[in-house]
mmCIF file with all atom_site columns, C-alpha atoms in Angstrom:
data_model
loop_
_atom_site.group_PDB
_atom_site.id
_atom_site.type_symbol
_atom_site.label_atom_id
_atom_site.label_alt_id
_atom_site.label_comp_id
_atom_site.label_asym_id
_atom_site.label_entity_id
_atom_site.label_seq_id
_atom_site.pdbx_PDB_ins_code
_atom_site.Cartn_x
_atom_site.Cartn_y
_atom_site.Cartn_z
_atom_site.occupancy
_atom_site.B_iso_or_equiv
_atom_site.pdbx_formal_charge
_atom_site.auth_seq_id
_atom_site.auth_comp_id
_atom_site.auth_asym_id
_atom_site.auth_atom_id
_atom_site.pdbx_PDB_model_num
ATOM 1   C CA . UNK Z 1 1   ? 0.000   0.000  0.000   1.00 78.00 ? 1   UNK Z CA 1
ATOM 2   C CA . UNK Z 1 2   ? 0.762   3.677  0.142   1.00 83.00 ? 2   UNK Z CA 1
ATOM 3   C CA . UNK Z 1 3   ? 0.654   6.013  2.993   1.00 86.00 ? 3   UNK Z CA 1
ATOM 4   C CA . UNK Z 1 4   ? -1.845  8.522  1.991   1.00 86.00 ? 4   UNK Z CA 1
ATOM 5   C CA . UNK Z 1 5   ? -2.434  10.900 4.592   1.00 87.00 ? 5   UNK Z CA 1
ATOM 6   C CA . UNK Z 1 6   ? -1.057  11.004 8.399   1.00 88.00 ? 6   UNK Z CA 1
ATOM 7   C CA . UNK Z 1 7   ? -3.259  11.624 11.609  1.00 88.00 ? 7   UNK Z CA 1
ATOM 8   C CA . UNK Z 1 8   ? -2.088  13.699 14.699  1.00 85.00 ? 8   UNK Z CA 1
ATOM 9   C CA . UNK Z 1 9   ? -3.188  12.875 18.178  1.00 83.00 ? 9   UNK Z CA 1
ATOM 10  C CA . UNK Z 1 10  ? -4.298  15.312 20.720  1.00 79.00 ? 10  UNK Z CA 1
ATOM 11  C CA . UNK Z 1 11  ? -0.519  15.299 21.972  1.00 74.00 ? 11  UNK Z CA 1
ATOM 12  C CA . UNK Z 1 12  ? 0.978   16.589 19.178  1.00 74.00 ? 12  UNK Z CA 1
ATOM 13  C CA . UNK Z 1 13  ? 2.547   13.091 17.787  1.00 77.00 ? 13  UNK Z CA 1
ATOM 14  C CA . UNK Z 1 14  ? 1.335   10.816 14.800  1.00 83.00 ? 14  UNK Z CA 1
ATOM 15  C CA . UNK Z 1 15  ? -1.826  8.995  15.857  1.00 87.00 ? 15  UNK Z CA 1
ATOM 16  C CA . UNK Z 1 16  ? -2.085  7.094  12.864  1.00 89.00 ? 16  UNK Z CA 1
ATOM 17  C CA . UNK Z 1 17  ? -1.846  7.247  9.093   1.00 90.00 ? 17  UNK Z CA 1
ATOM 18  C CA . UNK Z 1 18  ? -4.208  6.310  5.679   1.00 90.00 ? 18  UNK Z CA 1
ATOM 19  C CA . UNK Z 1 19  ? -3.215  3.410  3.797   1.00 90.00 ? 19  UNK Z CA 1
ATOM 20  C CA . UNK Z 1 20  ? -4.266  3.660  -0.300  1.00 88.00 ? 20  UNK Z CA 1
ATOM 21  C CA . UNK Z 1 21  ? -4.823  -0.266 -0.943  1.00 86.00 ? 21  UNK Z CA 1
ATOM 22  C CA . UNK Z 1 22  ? -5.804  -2.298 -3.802  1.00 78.00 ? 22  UNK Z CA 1
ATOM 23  C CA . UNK Z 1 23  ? -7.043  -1.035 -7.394  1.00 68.00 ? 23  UNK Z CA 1
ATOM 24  C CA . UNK Z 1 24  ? -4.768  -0.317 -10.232 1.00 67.00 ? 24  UNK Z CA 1
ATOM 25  C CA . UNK Z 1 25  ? -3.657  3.063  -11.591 1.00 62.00 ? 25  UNK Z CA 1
ATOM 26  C CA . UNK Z 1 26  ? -5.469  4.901  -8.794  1.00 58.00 ? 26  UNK Z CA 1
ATOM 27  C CA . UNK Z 1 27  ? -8.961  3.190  -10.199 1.00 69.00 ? 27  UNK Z CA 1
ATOM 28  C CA . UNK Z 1 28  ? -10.770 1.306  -7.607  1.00 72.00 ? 28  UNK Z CA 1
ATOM 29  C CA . UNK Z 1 29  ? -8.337  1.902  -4.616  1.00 81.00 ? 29  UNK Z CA 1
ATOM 30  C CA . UNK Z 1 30  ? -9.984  2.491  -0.973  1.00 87.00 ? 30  UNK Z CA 1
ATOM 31  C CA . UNK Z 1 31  ? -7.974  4.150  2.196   1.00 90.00 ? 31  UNK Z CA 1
ATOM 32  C CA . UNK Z 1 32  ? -7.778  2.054  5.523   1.00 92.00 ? 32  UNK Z CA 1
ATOM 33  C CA . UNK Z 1 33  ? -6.116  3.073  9.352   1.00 92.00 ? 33  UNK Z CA 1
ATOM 34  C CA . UNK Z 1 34  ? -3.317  2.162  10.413  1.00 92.00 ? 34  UNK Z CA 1
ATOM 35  C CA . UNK Z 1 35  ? -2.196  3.027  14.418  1.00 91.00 ? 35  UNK Z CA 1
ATOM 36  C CA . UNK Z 1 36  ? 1.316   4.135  13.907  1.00 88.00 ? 36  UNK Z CA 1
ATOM 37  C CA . UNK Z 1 37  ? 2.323   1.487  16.537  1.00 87.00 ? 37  UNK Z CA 1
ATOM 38  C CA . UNK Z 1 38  ? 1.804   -0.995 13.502  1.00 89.00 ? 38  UNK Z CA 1
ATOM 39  C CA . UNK Z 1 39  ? 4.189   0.736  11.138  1.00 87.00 ? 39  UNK Z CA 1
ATOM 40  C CA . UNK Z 1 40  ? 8.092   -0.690 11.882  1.00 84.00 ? 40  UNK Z CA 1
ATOM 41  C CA . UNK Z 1 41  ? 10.210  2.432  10.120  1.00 78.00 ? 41  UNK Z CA 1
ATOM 42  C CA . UNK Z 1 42  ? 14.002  1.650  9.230   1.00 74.00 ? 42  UNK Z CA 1
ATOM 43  C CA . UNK Z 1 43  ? 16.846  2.716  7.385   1.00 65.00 ? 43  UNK Z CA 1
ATOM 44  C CA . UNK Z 1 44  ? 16.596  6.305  8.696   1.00 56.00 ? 44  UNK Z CA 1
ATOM 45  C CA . UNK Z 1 45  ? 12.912  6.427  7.383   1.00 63.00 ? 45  UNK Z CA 1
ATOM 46  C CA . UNK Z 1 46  ? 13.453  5.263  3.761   1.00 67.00 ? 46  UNK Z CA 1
ATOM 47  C CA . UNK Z 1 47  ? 11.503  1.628  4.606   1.00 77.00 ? 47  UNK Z CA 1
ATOM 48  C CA . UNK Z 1 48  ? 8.256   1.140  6.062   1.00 84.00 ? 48  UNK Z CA 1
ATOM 49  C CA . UNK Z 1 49  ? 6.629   -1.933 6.602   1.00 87.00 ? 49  UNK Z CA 1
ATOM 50  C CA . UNK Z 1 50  ? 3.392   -3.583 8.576   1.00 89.00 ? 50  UNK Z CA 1
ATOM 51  C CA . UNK Z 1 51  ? 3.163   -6.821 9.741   1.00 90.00 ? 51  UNK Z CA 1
ATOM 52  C CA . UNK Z 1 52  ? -0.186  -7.598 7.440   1.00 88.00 ? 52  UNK Z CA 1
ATOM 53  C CA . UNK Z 1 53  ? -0.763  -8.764 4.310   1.00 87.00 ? 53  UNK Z CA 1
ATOM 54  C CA . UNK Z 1 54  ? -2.227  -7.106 1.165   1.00 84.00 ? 54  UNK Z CA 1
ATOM 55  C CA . UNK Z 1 55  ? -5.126  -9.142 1.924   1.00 87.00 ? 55  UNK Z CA 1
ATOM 56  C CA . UNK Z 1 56  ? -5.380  -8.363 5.491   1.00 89.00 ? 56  UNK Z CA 1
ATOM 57  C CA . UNK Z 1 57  ? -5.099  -4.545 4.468   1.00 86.00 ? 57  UNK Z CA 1
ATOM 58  C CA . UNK Z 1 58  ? -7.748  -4.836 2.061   1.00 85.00 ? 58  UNK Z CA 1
ATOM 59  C CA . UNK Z 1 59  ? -10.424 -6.885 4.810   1.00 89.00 ? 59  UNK Z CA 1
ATOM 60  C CA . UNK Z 1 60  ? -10.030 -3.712 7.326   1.00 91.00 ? 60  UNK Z CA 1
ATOM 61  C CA . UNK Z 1 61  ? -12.938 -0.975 6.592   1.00 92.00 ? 61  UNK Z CA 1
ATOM 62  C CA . UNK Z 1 62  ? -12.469 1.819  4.250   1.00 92.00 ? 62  UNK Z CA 1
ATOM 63  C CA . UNK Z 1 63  ? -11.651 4.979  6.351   1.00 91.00 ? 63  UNK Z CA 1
ATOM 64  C CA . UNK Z 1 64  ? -13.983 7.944  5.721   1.00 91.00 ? 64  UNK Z CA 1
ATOM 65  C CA . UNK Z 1 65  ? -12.468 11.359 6.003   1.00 90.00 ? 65  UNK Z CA 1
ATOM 66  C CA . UNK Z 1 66  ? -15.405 13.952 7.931   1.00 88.00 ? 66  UNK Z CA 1
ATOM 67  C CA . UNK Z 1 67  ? -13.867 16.537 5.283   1.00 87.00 ? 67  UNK Z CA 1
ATOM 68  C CA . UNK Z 1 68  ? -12.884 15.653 1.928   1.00 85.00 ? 68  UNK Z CA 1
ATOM 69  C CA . UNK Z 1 69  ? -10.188 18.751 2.259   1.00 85.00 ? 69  UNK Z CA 1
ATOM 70  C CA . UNK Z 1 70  ? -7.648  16.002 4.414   1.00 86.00 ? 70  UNK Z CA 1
ATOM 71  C CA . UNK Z 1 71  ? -7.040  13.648 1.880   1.00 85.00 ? 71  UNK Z CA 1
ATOM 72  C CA . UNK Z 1 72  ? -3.384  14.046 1.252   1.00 84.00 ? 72  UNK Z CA 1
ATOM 73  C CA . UNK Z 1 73  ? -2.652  15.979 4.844   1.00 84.00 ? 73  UNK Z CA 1
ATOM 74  C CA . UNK Z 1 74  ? -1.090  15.859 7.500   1.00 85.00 ? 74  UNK Z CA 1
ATOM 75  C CA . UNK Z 1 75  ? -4.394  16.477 9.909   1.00 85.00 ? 75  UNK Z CA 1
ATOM 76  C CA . UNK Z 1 76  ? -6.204  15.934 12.846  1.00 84.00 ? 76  UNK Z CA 1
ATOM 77  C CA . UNK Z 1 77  ? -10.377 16.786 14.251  1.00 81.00 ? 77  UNK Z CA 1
ATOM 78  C CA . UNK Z 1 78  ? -10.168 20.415 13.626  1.00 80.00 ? 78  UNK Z CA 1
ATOM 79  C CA . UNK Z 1 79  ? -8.286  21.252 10.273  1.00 83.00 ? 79  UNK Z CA 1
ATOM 80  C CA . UNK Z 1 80  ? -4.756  20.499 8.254   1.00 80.00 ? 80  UNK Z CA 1
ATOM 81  C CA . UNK Z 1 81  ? -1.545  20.351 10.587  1.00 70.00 ? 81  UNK Z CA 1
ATOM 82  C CA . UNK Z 1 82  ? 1.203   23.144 9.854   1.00 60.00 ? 82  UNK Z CA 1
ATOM 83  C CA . UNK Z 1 83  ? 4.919   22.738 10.081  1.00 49.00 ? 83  UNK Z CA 1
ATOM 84  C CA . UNK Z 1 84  ? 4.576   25.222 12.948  1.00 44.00 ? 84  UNK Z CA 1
ATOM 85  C CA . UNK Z 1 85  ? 2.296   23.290 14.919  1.00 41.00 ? 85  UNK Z CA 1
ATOM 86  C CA . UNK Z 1 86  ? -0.699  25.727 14.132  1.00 41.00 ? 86  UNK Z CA 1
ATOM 87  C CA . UNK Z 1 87  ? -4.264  24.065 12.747  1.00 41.00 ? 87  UNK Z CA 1
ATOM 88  C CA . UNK Z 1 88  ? -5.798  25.181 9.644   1.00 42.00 ? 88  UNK Z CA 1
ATOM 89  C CA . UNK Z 1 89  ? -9.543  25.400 10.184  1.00 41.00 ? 89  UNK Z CA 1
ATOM 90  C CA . UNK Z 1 90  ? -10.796 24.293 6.791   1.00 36.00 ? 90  UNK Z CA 1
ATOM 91  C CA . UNK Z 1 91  ? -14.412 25.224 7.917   1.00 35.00 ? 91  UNK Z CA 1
ATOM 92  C CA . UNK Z 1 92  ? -14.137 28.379 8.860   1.00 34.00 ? 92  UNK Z CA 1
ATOM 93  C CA . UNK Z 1 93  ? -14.299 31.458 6.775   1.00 32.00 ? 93  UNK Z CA 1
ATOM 94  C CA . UNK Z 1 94  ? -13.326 34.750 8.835   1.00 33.00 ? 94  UNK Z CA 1
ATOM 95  C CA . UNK Z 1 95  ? -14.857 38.457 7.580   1.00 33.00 ? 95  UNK Z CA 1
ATOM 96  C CA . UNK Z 1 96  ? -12.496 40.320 5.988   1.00 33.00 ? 96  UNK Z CA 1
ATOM 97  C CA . UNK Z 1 97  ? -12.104 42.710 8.967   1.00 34.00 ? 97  UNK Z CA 1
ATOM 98  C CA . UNK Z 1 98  ? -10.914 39.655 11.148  1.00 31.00 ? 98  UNK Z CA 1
ATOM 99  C CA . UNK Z 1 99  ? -8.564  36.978 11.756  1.00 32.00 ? 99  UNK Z CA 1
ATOM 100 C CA . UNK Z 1 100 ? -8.367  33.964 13.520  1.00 32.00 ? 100 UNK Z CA 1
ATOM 101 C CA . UNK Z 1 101 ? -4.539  33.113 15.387  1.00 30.00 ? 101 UNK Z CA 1
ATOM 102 C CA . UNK Z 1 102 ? -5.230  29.016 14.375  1.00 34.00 ? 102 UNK Z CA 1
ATOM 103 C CA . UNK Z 1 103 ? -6.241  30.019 10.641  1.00 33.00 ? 103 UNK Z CA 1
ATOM 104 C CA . UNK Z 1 104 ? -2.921  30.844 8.413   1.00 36.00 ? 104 UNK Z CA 1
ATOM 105 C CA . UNK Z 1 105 ? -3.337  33.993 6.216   1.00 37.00 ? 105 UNK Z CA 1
ATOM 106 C CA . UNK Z 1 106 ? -4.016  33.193 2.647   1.00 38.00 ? 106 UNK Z CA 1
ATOM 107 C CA . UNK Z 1 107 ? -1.529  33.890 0.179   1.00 40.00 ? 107 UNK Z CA 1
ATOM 108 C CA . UNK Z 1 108 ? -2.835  37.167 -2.148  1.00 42.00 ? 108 UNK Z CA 1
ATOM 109 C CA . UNK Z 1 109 ? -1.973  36.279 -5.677  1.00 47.00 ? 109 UNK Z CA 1
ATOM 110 C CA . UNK Z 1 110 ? 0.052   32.902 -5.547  1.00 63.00 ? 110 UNK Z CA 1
ATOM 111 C CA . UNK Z 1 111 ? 3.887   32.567 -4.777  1.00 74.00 ? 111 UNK Z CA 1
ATOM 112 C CA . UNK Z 1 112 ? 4.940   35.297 -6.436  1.00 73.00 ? 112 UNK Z CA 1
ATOM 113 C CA . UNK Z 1 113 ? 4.178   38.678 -6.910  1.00 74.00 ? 113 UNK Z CA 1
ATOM 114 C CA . UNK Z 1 114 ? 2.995   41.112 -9.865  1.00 72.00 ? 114 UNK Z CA 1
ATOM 115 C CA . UNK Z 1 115 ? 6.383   41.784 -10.420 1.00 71.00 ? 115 UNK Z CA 1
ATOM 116 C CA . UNK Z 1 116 ? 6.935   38.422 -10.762 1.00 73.00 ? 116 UNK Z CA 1
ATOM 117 C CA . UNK Z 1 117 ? 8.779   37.886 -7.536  1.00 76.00 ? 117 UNK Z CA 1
ATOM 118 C CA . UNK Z 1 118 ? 8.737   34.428 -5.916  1.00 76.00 ? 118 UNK Z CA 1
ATOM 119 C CA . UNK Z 1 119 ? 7.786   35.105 -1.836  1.00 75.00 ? 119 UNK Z CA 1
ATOM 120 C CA . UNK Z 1 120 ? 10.005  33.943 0.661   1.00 76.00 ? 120 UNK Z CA 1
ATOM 121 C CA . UNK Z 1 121 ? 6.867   32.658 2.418   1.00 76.00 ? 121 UNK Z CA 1
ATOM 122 C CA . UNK Z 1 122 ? 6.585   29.876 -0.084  1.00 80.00 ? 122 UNK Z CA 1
ATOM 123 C CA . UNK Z 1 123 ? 10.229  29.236 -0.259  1.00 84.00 ? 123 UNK Z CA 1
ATOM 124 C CA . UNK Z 1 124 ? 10.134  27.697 3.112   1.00 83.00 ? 124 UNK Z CA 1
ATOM 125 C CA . UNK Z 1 125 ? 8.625   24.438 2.796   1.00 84.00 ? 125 UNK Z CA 1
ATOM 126 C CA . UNK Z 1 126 ? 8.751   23.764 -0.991  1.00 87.00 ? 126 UNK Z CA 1
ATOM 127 C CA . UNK Z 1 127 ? 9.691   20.443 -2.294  1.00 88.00 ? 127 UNK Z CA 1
ATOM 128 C CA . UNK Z 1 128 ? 12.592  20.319 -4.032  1.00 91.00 ? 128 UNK Z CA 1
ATOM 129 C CA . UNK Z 1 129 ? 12.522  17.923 -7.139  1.00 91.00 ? 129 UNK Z CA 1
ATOM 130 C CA . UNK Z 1 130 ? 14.934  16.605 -9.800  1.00 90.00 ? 130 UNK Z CA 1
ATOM 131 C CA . UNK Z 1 131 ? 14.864  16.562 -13.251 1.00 88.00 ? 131 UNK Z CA 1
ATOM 132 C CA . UNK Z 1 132 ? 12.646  13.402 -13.328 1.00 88.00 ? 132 UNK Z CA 1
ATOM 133 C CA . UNK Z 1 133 ? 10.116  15.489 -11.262 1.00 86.00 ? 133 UNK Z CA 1
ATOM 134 C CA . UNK Z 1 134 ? 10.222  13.469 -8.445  1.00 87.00 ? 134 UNK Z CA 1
ATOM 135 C CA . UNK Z 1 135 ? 10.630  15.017 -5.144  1.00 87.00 ? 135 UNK Z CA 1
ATOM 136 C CA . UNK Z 1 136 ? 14.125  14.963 -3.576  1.00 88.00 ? 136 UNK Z CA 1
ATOM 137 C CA . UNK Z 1 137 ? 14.288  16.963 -0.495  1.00 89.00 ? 137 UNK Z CA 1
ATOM 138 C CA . UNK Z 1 138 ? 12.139  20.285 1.713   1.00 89.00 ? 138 UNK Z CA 1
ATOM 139 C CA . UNK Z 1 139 ? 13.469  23.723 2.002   1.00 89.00 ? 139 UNK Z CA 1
ATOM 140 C CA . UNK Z 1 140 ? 14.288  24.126 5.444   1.00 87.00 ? 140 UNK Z CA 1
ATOM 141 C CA . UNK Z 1 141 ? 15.915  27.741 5.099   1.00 87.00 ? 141 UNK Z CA 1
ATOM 142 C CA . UNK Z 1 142 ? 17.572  30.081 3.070   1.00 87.00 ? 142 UNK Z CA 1
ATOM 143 C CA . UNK Z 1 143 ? 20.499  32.668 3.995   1.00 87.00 ? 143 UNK Z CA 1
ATOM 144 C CA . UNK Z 1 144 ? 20.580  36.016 2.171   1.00 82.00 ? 144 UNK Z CA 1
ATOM 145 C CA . UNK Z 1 145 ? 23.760  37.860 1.951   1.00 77.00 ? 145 UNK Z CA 1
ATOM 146 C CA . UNK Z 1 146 ? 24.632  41.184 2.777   1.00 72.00 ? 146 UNK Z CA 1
ATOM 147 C CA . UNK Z 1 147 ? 24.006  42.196 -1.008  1.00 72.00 ? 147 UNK Z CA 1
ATOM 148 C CA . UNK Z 1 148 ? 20.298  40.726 -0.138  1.00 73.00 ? 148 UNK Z CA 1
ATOM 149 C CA . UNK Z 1 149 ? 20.873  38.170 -2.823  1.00 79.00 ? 149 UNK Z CA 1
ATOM 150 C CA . UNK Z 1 150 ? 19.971  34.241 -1.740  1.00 84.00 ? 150 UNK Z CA 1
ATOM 151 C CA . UNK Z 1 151 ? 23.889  32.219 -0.932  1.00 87.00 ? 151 UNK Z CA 1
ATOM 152 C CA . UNK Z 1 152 ? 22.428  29.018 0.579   1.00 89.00 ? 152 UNK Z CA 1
ATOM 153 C CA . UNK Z 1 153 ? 19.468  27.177 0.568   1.00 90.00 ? 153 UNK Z CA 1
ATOM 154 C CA . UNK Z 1 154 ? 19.286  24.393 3.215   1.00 92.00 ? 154 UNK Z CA 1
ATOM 155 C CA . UNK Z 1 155 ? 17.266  21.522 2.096   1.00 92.00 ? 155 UNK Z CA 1
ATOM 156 C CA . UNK Z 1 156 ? 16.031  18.374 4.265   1.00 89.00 ? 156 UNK Z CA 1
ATOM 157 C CA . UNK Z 1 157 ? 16.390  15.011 2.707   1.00 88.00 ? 157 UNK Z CA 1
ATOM 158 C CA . UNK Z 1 158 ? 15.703  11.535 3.910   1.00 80.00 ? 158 UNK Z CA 1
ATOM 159 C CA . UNK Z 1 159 ? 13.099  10.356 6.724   1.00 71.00 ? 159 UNK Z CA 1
ATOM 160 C CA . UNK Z 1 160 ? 10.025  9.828  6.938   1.00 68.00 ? 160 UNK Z CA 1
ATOM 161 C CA . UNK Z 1 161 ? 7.471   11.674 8.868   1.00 61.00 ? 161 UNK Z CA 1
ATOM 162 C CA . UNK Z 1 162 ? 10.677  13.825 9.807   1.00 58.00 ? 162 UNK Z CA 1
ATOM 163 C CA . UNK Z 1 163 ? 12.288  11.023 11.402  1.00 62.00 ? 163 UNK Z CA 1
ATOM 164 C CA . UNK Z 1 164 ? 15.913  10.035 10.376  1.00 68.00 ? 164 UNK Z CA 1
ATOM 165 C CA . UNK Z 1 165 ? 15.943  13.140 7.986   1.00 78.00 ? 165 UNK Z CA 1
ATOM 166 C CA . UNK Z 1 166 ? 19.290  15.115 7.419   1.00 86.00 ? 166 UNK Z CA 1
ATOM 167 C CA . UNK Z 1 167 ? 19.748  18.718 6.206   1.00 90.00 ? 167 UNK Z CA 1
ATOM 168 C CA . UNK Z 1 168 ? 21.819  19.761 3.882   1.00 92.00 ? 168 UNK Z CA 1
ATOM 169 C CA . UNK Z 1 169 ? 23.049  22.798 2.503   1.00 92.00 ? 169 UNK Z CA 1
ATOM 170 C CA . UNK Z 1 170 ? 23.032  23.698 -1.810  1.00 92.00 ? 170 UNK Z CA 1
ATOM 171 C CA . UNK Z 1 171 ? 24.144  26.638 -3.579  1.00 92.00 ? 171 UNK Z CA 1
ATOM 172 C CA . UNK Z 1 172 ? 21.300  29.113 -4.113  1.00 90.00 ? 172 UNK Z CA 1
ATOM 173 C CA . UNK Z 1 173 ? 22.633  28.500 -8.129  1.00 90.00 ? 173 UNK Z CA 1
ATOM 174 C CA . UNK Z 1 174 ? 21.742  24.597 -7.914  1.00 91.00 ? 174 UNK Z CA 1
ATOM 175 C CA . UNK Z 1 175 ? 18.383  25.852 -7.279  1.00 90.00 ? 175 UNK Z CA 1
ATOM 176 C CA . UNK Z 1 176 ? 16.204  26.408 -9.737  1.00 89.00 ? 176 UNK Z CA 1
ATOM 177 C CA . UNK Z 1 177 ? 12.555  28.461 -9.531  1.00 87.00 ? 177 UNK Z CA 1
ATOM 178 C CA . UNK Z 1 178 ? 9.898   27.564 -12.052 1.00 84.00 ? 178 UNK Z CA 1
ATOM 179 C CA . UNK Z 1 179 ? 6.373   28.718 -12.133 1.00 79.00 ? 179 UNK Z CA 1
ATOM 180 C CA . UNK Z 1 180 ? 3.415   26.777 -12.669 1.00 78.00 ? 180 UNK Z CA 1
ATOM 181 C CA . UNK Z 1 181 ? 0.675   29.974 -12.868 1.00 75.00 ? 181 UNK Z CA 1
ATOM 182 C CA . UNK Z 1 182 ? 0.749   31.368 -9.899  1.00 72.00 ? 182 UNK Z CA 1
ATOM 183 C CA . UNK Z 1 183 ? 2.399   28.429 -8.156  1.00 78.00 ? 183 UNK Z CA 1
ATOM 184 C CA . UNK Z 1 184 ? 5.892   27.668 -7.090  1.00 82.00 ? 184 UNK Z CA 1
ATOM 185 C CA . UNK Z 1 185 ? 7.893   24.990 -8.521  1.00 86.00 ? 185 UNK Z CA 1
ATOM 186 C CA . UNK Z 1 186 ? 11.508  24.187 -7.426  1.00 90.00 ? 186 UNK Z CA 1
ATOM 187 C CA . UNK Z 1 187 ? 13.886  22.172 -9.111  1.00 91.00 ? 187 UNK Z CA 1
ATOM 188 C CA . UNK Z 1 188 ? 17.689  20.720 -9.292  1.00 92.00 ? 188 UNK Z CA 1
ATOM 189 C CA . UNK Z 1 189 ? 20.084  18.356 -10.759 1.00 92.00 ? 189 UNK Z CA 1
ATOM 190 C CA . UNK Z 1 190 ? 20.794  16.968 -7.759  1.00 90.00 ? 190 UNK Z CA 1
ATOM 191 C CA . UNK Z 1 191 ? 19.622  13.325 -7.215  1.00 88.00 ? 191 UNK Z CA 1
ATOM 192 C CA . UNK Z 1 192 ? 17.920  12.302 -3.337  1.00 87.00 ? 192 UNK Z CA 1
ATOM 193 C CA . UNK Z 1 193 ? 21.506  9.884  -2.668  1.00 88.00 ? 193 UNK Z CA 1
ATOM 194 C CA . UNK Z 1 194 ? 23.832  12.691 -3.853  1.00 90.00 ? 194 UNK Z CA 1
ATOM 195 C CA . UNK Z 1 195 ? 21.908  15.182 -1.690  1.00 90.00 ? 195 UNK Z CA 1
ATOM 196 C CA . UNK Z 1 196 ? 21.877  12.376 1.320   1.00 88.00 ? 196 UNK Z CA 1
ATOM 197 C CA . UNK Z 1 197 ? 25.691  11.794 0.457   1.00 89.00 ? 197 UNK Z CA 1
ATOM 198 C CA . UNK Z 1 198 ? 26.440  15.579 1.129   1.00 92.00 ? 198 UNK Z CA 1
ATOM 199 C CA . UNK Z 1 199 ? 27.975  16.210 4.835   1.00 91.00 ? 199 UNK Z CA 1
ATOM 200 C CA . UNK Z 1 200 ? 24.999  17.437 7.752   1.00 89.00 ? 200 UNK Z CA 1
ATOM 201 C CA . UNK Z 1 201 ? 24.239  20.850 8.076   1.00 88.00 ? 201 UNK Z CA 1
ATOM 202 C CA . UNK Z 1 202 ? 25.502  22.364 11.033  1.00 80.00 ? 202 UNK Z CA 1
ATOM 203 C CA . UNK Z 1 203 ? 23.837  25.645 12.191  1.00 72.00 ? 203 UNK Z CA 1
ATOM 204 C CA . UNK Z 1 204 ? 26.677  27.848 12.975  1.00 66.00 ? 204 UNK Z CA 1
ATOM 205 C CA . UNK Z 1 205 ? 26.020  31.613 14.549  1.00 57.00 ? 205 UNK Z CA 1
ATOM 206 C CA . UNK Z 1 206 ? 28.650  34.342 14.056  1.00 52.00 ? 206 UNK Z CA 1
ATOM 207 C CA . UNK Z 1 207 ? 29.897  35.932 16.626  1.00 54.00 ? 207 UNK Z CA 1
ATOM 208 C CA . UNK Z 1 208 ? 28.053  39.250 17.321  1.00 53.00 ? 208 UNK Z CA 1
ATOM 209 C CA . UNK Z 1 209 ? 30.041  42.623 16.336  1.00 55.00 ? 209 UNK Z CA 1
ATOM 210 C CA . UNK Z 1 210 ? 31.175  44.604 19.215  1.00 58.00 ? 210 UNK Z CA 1
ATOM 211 C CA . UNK Z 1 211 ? 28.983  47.327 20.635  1.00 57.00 ? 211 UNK Z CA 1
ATOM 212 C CA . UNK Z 1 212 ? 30.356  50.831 20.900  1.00 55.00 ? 212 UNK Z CA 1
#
């Protein structure tokens, strides 16, 4: 099977995920629960395997998502799960004149801008793919240089669920921004086992210039 879409518990930590089992070319395929206590993960994240059969996947009951919206997501009862631990109420639609702190602010126009600038906002996050368009790696963070151009882009690569992941850092010129209409698309030559061959990322902070 394939691991569809990922559950959070009420602590914070994966509850459980969504299993795509049976059909063929995505035509007749149905989505079943499995706890994550039933998942063994090894070789830093890159195999995942269940002590059940294709059969025994198939005989558990099809799981029915109360919103459509969290297919593909990582969620849990009240919306889509950020990277920053915030909850994206999918229900809720705030007036104009007010916001909601668990409700992240819509993008205005896509990734980039009418200028056809690419946000920083969407940088963070994007997957990173390779020629063959298959994803390689997740922008972690990017350092700008005192010129304000973009020197390094860290990139996470490996893991699943972001266990046994590794970051990396890439030249901001083995990057490569695409759009796809108002989307952002980000590309490289690199290959996943070149980028996982590449040295950890160590966060180093320079010393702070002397105060007059």
């Amino acid at each position: 099977g394939e691991i569809k879409s990922v559950f959070i518990g009420k602590d914070g930590n994966v509850d459980s995920v969504m299993v795509g089992v049976g059909g063929f070319l995505g035509m007749g395929e149905r989505e079943v629960r499995l706890n994550w206590s039933e998942l063994n993960v090894s070789q830093n994240g890159e195999k995942v395997t269940v002590n059940l059969t294709k059969d025994q996947l198939k005989a558990k009951p099809e799981y029915k998502y109360t919103d459509t919206a969290y297919r593909g997501q990582v969620f849990n009862d009240t919306g889509v799960w950020k990277d920053n631990g915030a909850r994206t109420d999918m229900t809720a639609r705030p007036s104009s004149n007010s916001q909601t702190a668990a409700t992240t602010p819509a993008r205005s126009g896509g990734d980039f801008n009418a200028d056809g600038n690419v946000s920083g906002n969407a940088l963070i996050g994007a997957n990173v793919k390779n020629q063959a368009n298959e994803t390689v790696g997740e922008i972690e963070e990017v350092f700008v240089g005192t010129d304000g151009a973009i020197k390094t882009v860290v990139v996470s690569v490996g893991g699943f669920l972001g266990m046994g992941a590794k970051n990396v850092a890439v030249k901001w010129s083995d990057i490569m921004v695409e759009r796809d209409g108002k989307d952002l698309r980000v590309k490289t030559n690199w290959t996943k086992d070149s980028l996982k061959a590449m040295p950890d990322y160590k966060v180093e902070q320079a010393a702070a210039p002397a105060t007059k």
